[in-house]
mmCIF file of C-alpha atoms in Angstrom:
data_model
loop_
_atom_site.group_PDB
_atom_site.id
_atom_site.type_symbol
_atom_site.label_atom_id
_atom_site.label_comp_id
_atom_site.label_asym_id
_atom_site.label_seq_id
_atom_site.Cartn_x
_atom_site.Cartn_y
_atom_site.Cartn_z
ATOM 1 C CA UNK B 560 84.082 71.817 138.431
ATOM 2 C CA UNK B 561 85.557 73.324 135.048
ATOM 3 C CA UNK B 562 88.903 73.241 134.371
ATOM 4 C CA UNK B 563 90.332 76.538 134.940
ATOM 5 C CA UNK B 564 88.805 75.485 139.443
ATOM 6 C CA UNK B 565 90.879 72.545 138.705
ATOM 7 C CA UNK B 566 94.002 74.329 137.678
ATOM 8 C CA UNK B 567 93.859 76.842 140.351
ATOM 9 C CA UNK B 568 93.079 74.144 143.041
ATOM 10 C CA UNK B 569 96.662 72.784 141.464
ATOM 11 C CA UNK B 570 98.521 75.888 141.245
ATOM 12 C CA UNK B 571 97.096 77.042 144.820
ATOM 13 C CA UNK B 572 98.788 73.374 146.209
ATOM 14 C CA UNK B 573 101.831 73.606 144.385
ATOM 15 C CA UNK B 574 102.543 77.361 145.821
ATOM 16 C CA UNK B 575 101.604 76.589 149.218
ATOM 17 C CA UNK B 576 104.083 73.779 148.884
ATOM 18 C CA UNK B 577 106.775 75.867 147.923
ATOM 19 C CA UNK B 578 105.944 78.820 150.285
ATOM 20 C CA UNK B 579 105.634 75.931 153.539
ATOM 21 C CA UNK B 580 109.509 75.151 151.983
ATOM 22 C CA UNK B 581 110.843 78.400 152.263
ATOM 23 C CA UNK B 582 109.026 79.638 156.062
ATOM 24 C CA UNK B 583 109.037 76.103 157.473
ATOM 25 C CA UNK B 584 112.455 74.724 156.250
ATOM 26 C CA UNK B 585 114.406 77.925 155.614
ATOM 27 C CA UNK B 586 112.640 80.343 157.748
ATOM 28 C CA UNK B 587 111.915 78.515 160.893
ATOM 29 C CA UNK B 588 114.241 75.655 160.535
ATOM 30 C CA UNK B 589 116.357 76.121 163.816
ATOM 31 C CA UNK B 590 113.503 77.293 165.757
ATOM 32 C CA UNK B 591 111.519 74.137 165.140
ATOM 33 C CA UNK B 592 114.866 72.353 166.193
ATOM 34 C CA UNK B 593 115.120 74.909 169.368
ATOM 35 C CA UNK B 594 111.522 74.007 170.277
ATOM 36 C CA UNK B 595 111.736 70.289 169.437
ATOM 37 C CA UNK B 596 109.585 69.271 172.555
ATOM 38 C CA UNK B 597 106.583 70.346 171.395
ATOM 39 C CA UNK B 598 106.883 68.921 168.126
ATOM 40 C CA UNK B 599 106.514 65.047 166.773
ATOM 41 C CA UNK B 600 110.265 63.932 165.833
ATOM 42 C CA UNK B 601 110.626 63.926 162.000
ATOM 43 C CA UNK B 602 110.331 60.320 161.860
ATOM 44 C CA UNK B 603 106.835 60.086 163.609
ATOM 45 C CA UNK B 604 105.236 63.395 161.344
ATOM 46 C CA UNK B 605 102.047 62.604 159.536
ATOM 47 C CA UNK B 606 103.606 63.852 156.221
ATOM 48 C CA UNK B 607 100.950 61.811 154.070
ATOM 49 C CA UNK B 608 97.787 63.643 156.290
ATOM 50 C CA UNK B 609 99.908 66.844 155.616
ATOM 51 C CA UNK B 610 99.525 66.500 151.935
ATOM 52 C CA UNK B 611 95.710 65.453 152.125
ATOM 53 C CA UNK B 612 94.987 68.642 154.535
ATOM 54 C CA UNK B 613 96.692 70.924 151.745
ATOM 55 C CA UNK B 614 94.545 69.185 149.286
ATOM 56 C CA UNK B 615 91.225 69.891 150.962
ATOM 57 C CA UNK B 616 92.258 73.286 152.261
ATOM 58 C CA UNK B 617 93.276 74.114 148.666
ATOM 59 C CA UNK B 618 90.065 73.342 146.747
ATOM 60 C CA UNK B 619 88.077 74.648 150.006
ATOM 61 C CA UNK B 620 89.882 77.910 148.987
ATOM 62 C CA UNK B 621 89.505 78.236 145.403
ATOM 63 C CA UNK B 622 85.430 76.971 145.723
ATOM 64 C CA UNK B 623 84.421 79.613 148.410
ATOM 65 C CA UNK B 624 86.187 82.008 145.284
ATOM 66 C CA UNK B 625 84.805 80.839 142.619
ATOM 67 C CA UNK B 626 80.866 79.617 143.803
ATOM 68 C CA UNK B 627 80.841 82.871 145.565
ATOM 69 C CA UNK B 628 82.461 85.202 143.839
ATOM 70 C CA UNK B 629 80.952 87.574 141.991
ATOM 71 C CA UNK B 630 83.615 89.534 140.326
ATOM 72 C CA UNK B 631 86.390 87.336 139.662
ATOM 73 C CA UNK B 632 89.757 89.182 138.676
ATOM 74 C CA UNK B 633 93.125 89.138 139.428
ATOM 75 C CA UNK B 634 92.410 92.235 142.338
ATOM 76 C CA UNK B 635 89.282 90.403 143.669
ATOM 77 C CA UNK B 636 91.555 87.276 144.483
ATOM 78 C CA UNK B 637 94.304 89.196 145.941
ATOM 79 C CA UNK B 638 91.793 90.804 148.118
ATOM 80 C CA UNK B 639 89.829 88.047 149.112
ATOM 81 C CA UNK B 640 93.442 85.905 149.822
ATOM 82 C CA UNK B 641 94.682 88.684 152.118
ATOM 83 C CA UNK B 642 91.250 88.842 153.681
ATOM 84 C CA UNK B 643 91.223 85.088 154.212
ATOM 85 C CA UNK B 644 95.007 84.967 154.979
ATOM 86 C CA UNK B 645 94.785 87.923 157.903
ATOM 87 C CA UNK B 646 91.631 85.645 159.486
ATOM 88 C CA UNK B 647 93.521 82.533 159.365
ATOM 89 C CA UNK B 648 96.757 84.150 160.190
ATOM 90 C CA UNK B 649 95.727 85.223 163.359
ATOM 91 C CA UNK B 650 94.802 82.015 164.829
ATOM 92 C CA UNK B 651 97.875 80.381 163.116
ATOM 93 C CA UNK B 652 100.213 82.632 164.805
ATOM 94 C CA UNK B 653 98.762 84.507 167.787
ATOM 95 C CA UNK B 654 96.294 82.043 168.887
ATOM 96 C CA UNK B 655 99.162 79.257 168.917
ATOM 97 C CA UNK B 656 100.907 81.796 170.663
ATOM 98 C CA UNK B 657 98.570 82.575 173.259
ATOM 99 C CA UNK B 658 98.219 78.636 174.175
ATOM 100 C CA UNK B 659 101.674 77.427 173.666
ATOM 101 C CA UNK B 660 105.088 78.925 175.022
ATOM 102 C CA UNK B 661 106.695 79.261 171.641
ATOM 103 C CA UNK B 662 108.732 82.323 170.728
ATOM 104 C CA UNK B 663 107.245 85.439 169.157
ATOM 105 C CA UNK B 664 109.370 85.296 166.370
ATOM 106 C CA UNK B 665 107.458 81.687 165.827
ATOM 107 C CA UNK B 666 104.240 82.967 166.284
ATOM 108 C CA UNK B 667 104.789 86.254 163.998
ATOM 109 C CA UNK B 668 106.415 84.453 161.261
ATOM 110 C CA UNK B 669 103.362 82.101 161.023
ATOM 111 C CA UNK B 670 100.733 85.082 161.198
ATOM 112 C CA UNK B 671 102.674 86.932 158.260
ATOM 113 C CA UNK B 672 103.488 83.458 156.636
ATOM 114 C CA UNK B 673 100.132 82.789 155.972
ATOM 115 C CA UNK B 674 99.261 86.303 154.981
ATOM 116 C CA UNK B 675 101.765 86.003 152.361
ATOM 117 C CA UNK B 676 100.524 82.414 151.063
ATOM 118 C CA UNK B 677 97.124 83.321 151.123
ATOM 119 C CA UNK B 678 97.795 86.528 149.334
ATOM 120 C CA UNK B 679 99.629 84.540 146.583
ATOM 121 C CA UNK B 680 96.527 81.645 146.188
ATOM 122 C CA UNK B 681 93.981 84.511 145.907
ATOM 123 C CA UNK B 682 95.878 86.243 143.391
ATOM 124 C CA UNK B 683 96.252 82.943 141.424
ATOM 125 C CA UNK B 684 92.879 81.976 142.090
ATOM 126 C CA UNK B 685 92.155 85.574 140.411
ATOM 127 C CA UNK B 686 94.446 85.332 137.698
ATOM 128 C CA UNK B 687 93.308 81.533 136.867
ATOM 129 C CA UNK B 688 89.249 81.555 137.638
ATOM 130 C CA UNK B 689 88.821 85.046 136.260
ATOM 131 C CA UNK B 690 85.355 85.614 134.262
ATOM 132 C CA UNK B 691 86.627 85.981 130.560
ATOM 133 C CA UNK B 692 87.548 88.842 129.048
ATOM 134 C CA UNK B 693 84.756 90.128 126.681
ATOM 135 C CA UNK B 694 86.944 89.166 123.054
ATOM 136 C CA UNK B 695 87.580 85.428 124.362
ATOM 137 C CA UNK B 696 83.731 84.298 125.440
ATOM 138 C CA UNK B 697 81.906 86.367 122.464
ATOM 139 C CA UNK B 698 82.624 84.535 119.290
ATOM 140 C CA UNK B 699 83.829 87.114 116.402
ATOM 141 C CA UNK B 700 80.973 87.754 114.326
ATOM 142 C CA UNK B 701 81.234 86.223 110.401
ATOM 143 C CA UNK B 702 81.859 88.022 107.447
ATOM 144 C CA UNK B 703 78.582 88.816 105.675
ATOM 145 C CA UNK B 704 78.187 86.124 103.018
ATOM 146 C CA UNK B 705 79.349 87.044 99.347
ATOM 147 C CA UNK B 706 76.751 87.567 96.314
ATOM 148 C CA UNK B 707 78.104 85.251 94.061
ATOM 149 C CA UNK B 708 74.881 85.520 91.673
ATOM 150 C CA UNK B 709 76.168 88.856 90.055
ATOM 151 C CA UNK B 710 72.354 90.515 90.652
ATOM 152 C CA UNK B 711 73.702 92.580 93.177
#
């Protein structure tokens, strides 16, 4: 792995971190609390796993980018995130919905909530694992050498 996959891998983790902050805490706060049954209580949560799965869905993320990638730009990761985000998305949100009796508002909010996070980590991913442009990877070429002898 070079170092720009290792950077977005970080950068993917740390937004997803965020965005889970804002939808799951600010968001859906009091409908987690209204729908508490079907939920572990706080003290029981796995938050330790929770960290690992972001880890390994992270750098699952950025890899299928940048192994498979051909064009790798800021537009090719926002497409491929939105791509990847309205798959996943679906089954977050809808699928849960379909099995489970929470409210819509749940089930919508986790379909466009991971739209919107894996729009972000595929523009990132872009913007980090982009091919260079064509003045940083070719070296500029070096002055002709001077004639010092005077023949010339």
């Amino acid at each position: 792995m070079n170092k720009r996959v290792l950077i977005a891998i970080l950068l993917v983790y740390l937004c997803w971190f965020a965005l889970d902050f804002v939808i799951h805490e600010m968001i859906l706060g009091d409908t987690y609390e209204a729908t508490a049954r079907f939920w572990r209580p706080m003290a029981e949560m796995k938050r330790g796993l929770l960290q690992v799965v972001s880890i390994i869905a992270a750098t699952s993320f950025v890899l299928i980018y940048s192994l498979w990638f051909k064009e790798q730009s800021a537009m090719a990761g926002l497409k491929y995130g939105l791509l990847f985000g309205l798959g996943t998305g679906v089954g977050m949100g809808y699928g849960m919905y379909s099995v489970m009796p929470i409210p819509y508002f749940m089930a919508f909010t986790w379909f466009m909530g991971t739209v919107v996070e894996a729009g972000v980590a595929g523009l990132v991913t872009g913007l980090v694992v982009r091919e260079p442009a064509a003045a940083e990877s070719v070296a500029s070429p070096s002055p002709p050498p001077v004639d010092t002898s005077g023949e010339g």
